[in-house]
Coordinates of C-alpha atoms in Angstrom, one line a residue:
L266 CA 114.0 133.8 84.5
G267 CA 112.1 132.3 87.4
A268 CA 108.7 133.1 85.7
T269 CA 109.9 131.6 82.4
V270 CA 111.0 128.4 84.0
F271 CA 107.8 128.0 86.0
G272 CA 105.7 128.7 82.9
S273 CA 107.3 125.9 81.0
I274 CA 106.9 123.2 83.6
F275 CA 103.5 123.8 85.3
S276 CA 101.5 122.1 82.5
N277 CA 102.8 118.7 83.6
E278 CA 103.4 117.0 86.9
V279 CA 107.2 117.0 87.3
I280 CA 109.7 116.8 90.1
A281 CA 110.6 120.5 90.3
A282 CA 114.2 121.6 90.5
V283 CA 113.4 124.3 93.1
K284 CA 114.5 124.8 96.7
L285 CA 111.9 126.7 98.7
T286 CA 112.3 128.0 102.2
I287 CA 111.6 125.5 105.0
F288 CA 109.2 126.1 107.9
D289 CA 110.8 124.8 111.1
I290 CA 108.6 122.1 112.7
K291 CA 110.0 123.1 116.1
N292 CA 108.4 126.6 115.8
Y293 CA 105.0 125.0 115.1
L294 CA 105.3 122.6 118.0
G295 CA 106.6 125.3 120.4
V296 CA 109.6 123.1 121.6
T297 CA 113.3 123.8 121.9
N298 CA 114.4 120.2 121.7
N299 CA 116.6 119.1 118.8
L300 CA 114.3 117.0 116.6
D301 CA 116.9 116.1 113.9
E302 CA 117.1 112.5 115.2
Y303 CA 113.4 112.0 114.8
S304 CA 112.9 113.9 111.5
T305 CA 113.0 112.5 107.9
V306 CA 114.1 115.3 105.6
I307 CA 112.6 115.0 102.1
N308 CA 113.1 118.3 100.4
K309 CA 111.4 117.3 97.1
A310 CA 109.1 119.5 95.1
V311 CA 106.4 118.6 92.6
S312 CA 104.9 121.2 90.2
K313 CA 101.5 121.1 88.4
N314 CA 99.0 123.6 87.1
G315 CA 100.6 126.6 88.6
I316 CA 101.3 125.2 92.0
T317 CA 104.6 123.8 93.4
V318 CA 104.4 121.7 96.6
Q319 CA 107.7 121.1 98.4
L320 CA 107.6 118.4 101.0
N321 CA 110.2 119.5 103.5
E322 CA 110.3 117.0 106.4
V323 CA 108.1 114.6 108.4
I324 CA 108.1 113.3 112.0
L325 CA 106.3 110.0 113.0
D326 CA 104.8 110.2 116.5
K327 CA 102.7 107.1 117.5
D328 CA 99.4 107.8 115.8
E329 CA 100.3 111.0 114.1
I330 CA 102.5 112.2 111.2
I331 CA 103.7 115.8 111.3
V332 CA 104.3 117.2 107.8
S333 CA 106.1 120.4 106.8
T334 CA 105.4 121.8 103.3
T335 CA 106.2 124.9 101.4
V336 CA 103.6 125.7 98.6
K337 CA 104.2 128.3 95.9
S338 CA 101.5 129.6 93.5
E339 CA 102.0 131.1 90.1
Q340 CA 99.1 133.5 90.9
K341 CA 99.6 136.3 93.4
L342 CA 97.6 135.6 96.6
D343 CA 97.2 139.3 97.6
Y344 CA 96.3 140.5 101.1
N345 CA 95.0 137.8 103.4
G346 CA 95.2 135.2 100.6
N347 CA 96.3 131.7 101.2
I348 CA 96.6 128.2 99.8
M349 CA 94.7 125.3 101.4
M350 CA 95.8 121.8 100.8
F351 CA 95.2 118.6 102.7
G352 CA 96.9 115.3 101.8
N353 CA 96.0 111.7 102.3
I354 CA 98.5 109.5 104.1
Y355 CA 99.2 106.0 102.9
I356 CA 101.4 103.6 104.8
N357 CA 102.5 100.4 103.3
G358 CA 99.8 100.8 100.7
K359 CA 96.9 101.5 103.1
K360 CA 95.2 104.9 103.6
L361 CA 95.5 105.7 107.3
S362 CA 94.8 109.4 107.7
S363 CA 91.4 110.5 109.1
S364 CA 91.9 114.2 109.9
A365 CA 94.5 117.0 110.0
G366 CA 95.1 120.2 111.7
G367 CA 97.9 122.7 112.0
S368 CA 99.0 126.2 111.0
G369 CA 100.7 128.1 108.2
K370 CA 102.0 131.5 107.2
L371 CA 102.6 133.5 104.1
I372 CA 106.2 134.4 103.4
D373 CA 105.6 136.4 100.3
D374 CA 102.7 137.2 97.9
Y375 CA 103.1 133.7 96.2
T376 CA 104.4 131.3 98.9
E377 CA 103.0 129.8 102.0
E378 CA 104.6 127.5 104.6
N379 CA 102.6 124.9 106.5
V380 CA 102.9 122.3 109.2
L381 CA 100.0 119.9 109.5
S382 CA 99.6 117.0 112.0
Y383 CA 97.7 114.1 110.4
T384 CA 95.7 111.9 112.8
L385 CA 96.0 108.2 111.8
D386 CA 93.4 105.5 112.2
K387 CA 95.9 103.3 114.2
E388 CA 99.3 103.4 115.8
L389 CA 102.3 103.2 113.6
E390 CA 104.2 99.9 113.4
K391 CA 107.8 99.7 114.2
G392 CA 110.6 99.6 111.6
D393 CA 110.9 101.1 108.2
L394 CA 107.6 102.3 106.7
H395 CA 106.7 103.0 103.1
I396 CA 104.8 106.3 103.2
E397 CA 102.9 108.1 100.5
I398 CA 101.4 111.6 100.8
K399 CA 98.9 112.4 98.1
Y400 CA 97.5 115.9 97.5
D401 CA 94.6 115.7 95.0
E402 CA 93.7 119.4 94.8
A403 CA 94.5 122.9 96.1
L404 CA 92.2 125.8 97.0
L405 CA 93.6 129.3 96.3
F406 CA 92.1 132.2 98.1
T407 CA 93.0 135.5 96.4
G408 CA 91.1 138.4 97.7
E409 CA 87.4 137.4 97.5
K410 CA 88.0 134.6 94.9
E411 CA 88.3 130.9 95.6
I412 CA 90.0 129.0 92.9
K413 CA 90.2 125.2 92.8
V414 CA 93.3 123.7 91.2
E415 CA 93.5 120.0 90.3
G416 CA 96.6 118.0 91.1
P417 CA 97.8 115.5 92.0
W418 CA 101.0 116.3 93.9
N419 CA 102.3 113.0 95.2
F420 CA 105.3 112.0 97.3
E421 CA 106.6 108.7 98.6
F422 CA 109.5 107.9 100.8
I423 CA 110.7 105.5 103.6
S424 CA 110.7 106.7 107.2
N425 CA 111.1 105.2 110.6
G426 CA 109.7 106.3 114.0
D427 CA 111.5 103.9 116.3
A428 CA 113.9 106.5 117.8
L429 CA 111.0 108.7 119.0
Y430 CA 109.0 105.7 120.2
T431 CA 112.0 104.5 122.2
N432 CA 112.3 107.9 123.9
T433 CA 108.6 108.3 124.7
N434 CA 107.5 108.1 128.3
S435 CA 103.9 106.7 128.9
I436 CA 102.0 107.1 132.2
N437 CA 98.7 105.3 132.7
L438 CA 95.9 107.4 134.3
N439 CA 92.4 106.9 135.5
N440 CA 90.6 110.2 136.2
S441 CA 86.9 110.5 135.3
F442 CA 84.4 113.4 135.1
K443 CA 81.1 114.2 133.6
L444 CA 79.9 117.0 131.3
E445 CA 76.6 118.8 131.7
N446 CA 75.0 116.7 129.0
G447 CA 75.8 113.5 130.9
Q448 CA 78.8 112.6 128.7
S449 CA 81.6 110.8 130.7
I450 CA 85.3 111.5 130.1
T451 CA 88.0 109.3 131.4
I452 CA 91.7 110.5 131.2
N453 CA 93.6 107.3 130.3
E454 CA 97.2 108.0 129.3
Y455 CA 99.9 110.7 129.4
I456 CA 102.5 110.6 126.7
S457 CA 105.7 112.7 126.6
N458 CA 108.6 112.9 124.2
A459 CA 110.8 115.5 122.4
V460 CA 107.9 116.5 120.2
G461 CA 105.6 117.4 123.1
Q462 CA 103.1 116.0 125.5
K463 CA 99.7 114.4 124.9
I464 CA 96.8 113.2 127.0
Y465 CA 94.5 110.5 125.6
Y466 CA 91.0 110.1 126.9
S467 CA 87.9 107.9 126.3
V468 CA 84.3 109.1 125.8
E469 CA 81.0 107.5 126.9
N470 CA 77.4 108.6 126.1
K471 CA 78.5 111.1 123.5
D472 CA 75.8 113.4 122.3
R473 CA 76.3 114.6 118.8
D474 CA 73.9 117.5 119.3
N475 CA 75.9 118.8 122.3
I476 CA 79.6 119.0 121.6
Y477 CA 82.1 120.3 124.1
S478 CA 85.7 121.6 123.8
L479 CA 87.9 120.3 126.7
E480 CA 90.9 121.9 128.4
L481 CA 93.1 120.8 131.3
R482 CA 94.6 123.8 133.1
G483 CA 97.1 123.8 135.9
Y484 CA 100.8 124.1 136.9
D485 CA 103.8 122.0 137.5
D486 CA 105.7 121.7 140.8
L487 CA 108.0 124.5 139.7
G488 CA 105.2 126.9 139.5
N489 CA 104.9 127.1 135.7
E490 CA 101.5 127.2 134.1
V491 CA 100.4 124.2 132.0
E492 CA 97.5 123.9 129.6
F493 CA 96.2 121.1 127.4
Y494 CA 93.7 121.8 124.7
S495 CA 91.4 119.5 122.6
S496 CA 93.2 118.3 119.5
Y497 CA 90.5 115.9 118.2
E498 CA 87.6 113.9 119.5
K499 CA 85.9 110.9 117.9
M500 CA 82.8 109.0 119.2
T501 CA 84.7 107.1 121.9
T502 CA 88.2 108.5 122.1
G503 CA 89.9 111.9 122.1
L504 CA 93.3 113.6 122.4
M505 CA 94.5 116.8 124.2
K506 CA 97.9 118.4 123.5
N507 CA 100.1 120.6 125.7
Q508 CA 100.2 124.3 124.7
T509 CA 103.3 125.2 126.7
E510 CA 106.7 123.5 126.9
I511 CA 107.0 121.5 130.2
S512 CA 110.4 121.8 131.9
Q513 CA 112.4 118.6 132.0
D514 CA 113.0 119.3 135.7
A515 CA 109.2 119.2 136.5
K516 CA 108.2 116.2 138.6
V517 CA 104.4 116.7 139.1
L518 CA 101.6 118.2 137.0
T519 CA 98.5 119.4 138.8
L520 CA 95.5 119.8 136.4
T521 CA 91.9 120.7 136.5
P522 CA 89.4 119.9 133.7
Y523 CA 87.3 122.6 132.1
A524 CA 84.7 122.5 129.2
A525 CA 82.9 124.9 126.9
S526 CA 80.0 123.9 124.6
F527 CA 80.2 124.5 120.9
P528 CA 77.5 126.8 119.6
K529 CA 74.6 125.2 117.8
E530 CA 74.0 128.1 115.4
S531 CA 77.0 130.4 115.3
G532 CA 80.4 129.0 114.4
R533 CA 82.1 131.0 117.1
M534 CA 83.2 129.6 120.4
S535 CA 82.0 131.5 123.5
N536 CA 85.1 130.6 125.4
D537 CA 82.9 130.3 128.4
Y538 CA 84.8 127.4 130.0
K539 CA 83.5 126.0 133.3
Q540 CA 85.2 123.6 135.7
I541 CA 83.7 120.1 135.3
G542 CA 85.8 118.0 137.6
E543 CA 88.2 117.9 140.5
E544 CA 91.9 118.7 140.4
F545 CA 94.2 115.7 139.8
T546 CA 97.9 115.1 139.6
I547 CA 100.3 113.3 137.2
K548 CA 103.6 112.2 138.6
L549 CA 106.2 112.6 135.9
K550 CA 109.1 111.2 137.9

C-alpha cells in the first residue's frame, strides 16, 4: 500500500500525508537541555519526483537557523548511499542564508535524517518572522551513481527566537594572536544559551592561499575538558563552536589557541595543530 500511494503522488508537488521519524536536534547539538521552549515544530512533508522531504522542527539562534528534516527516497540508496539537500532560507521575503553544515544518518535503505545549521548574513530581528525554506534539488548517491532530482520542496511558517535570545549570555572578549602567515585573529565575544556555546572572532590580513583551521582547547574550573572548533570563517569574521557540553556549575574557562593549515593539494587535513597563542580565561560567572 505504501508503494502504491507514493507512486500516485510523486509526479506532482503536494503536501504529503506521511509522518516520518524525527531526528532529535538535541542529539546533533550534544546537549541535554530541554529545547522545547525554543523550537518551532513544523512536521509538514512535501513530495515530488520520488522524494519526500519532511520539515520537522527549527530553532532560531542569533545568526543561525538549525533545521531538522527527514528525507525519503523512492529509490533504494544501498550501502553507503545518501541524499544530499541544501535549502535556501528566506526571512520576511529576503534570502539570508550563506552556508550550511551539519550531519545526518540513514535510518533505513530509503530514509535519511538530517540536522543542518544555516549561517545567516545578519542577525535575526526580534518578534515573529515569516520564514521560507526552499529546496531546489536533491542529489541521490546510490552505490557509485549520482542522480540529480529536481524539486522544488518548499516550506513556509512563522517562528520567533525571542525566548532563546532572552536566555542568551554574552561576554565581550579581547584576545589576539597571529598565525604563521601573518594573519591576525581577535577573539571578540563568547555566547552561551541552551543550544550551546559559541565564540566569535575577527580576521585581519587574511591570505586566501593559506587557510587555517582554528581550535581553542582547554578546561573549566571543575577540571572538565573543553574544545571549540572552527564552524565557519569569512574574509573578516569567523565562528567557533563548543564540542562538549559545559557544566552549568562552571565559573571559568581556560583556553589555548591552536591552528592547522589546510592542504593546498590534497583535500585531507593533516591534523597537525600547533599552539599559536597564549592561554587565556573567560569568566562565566
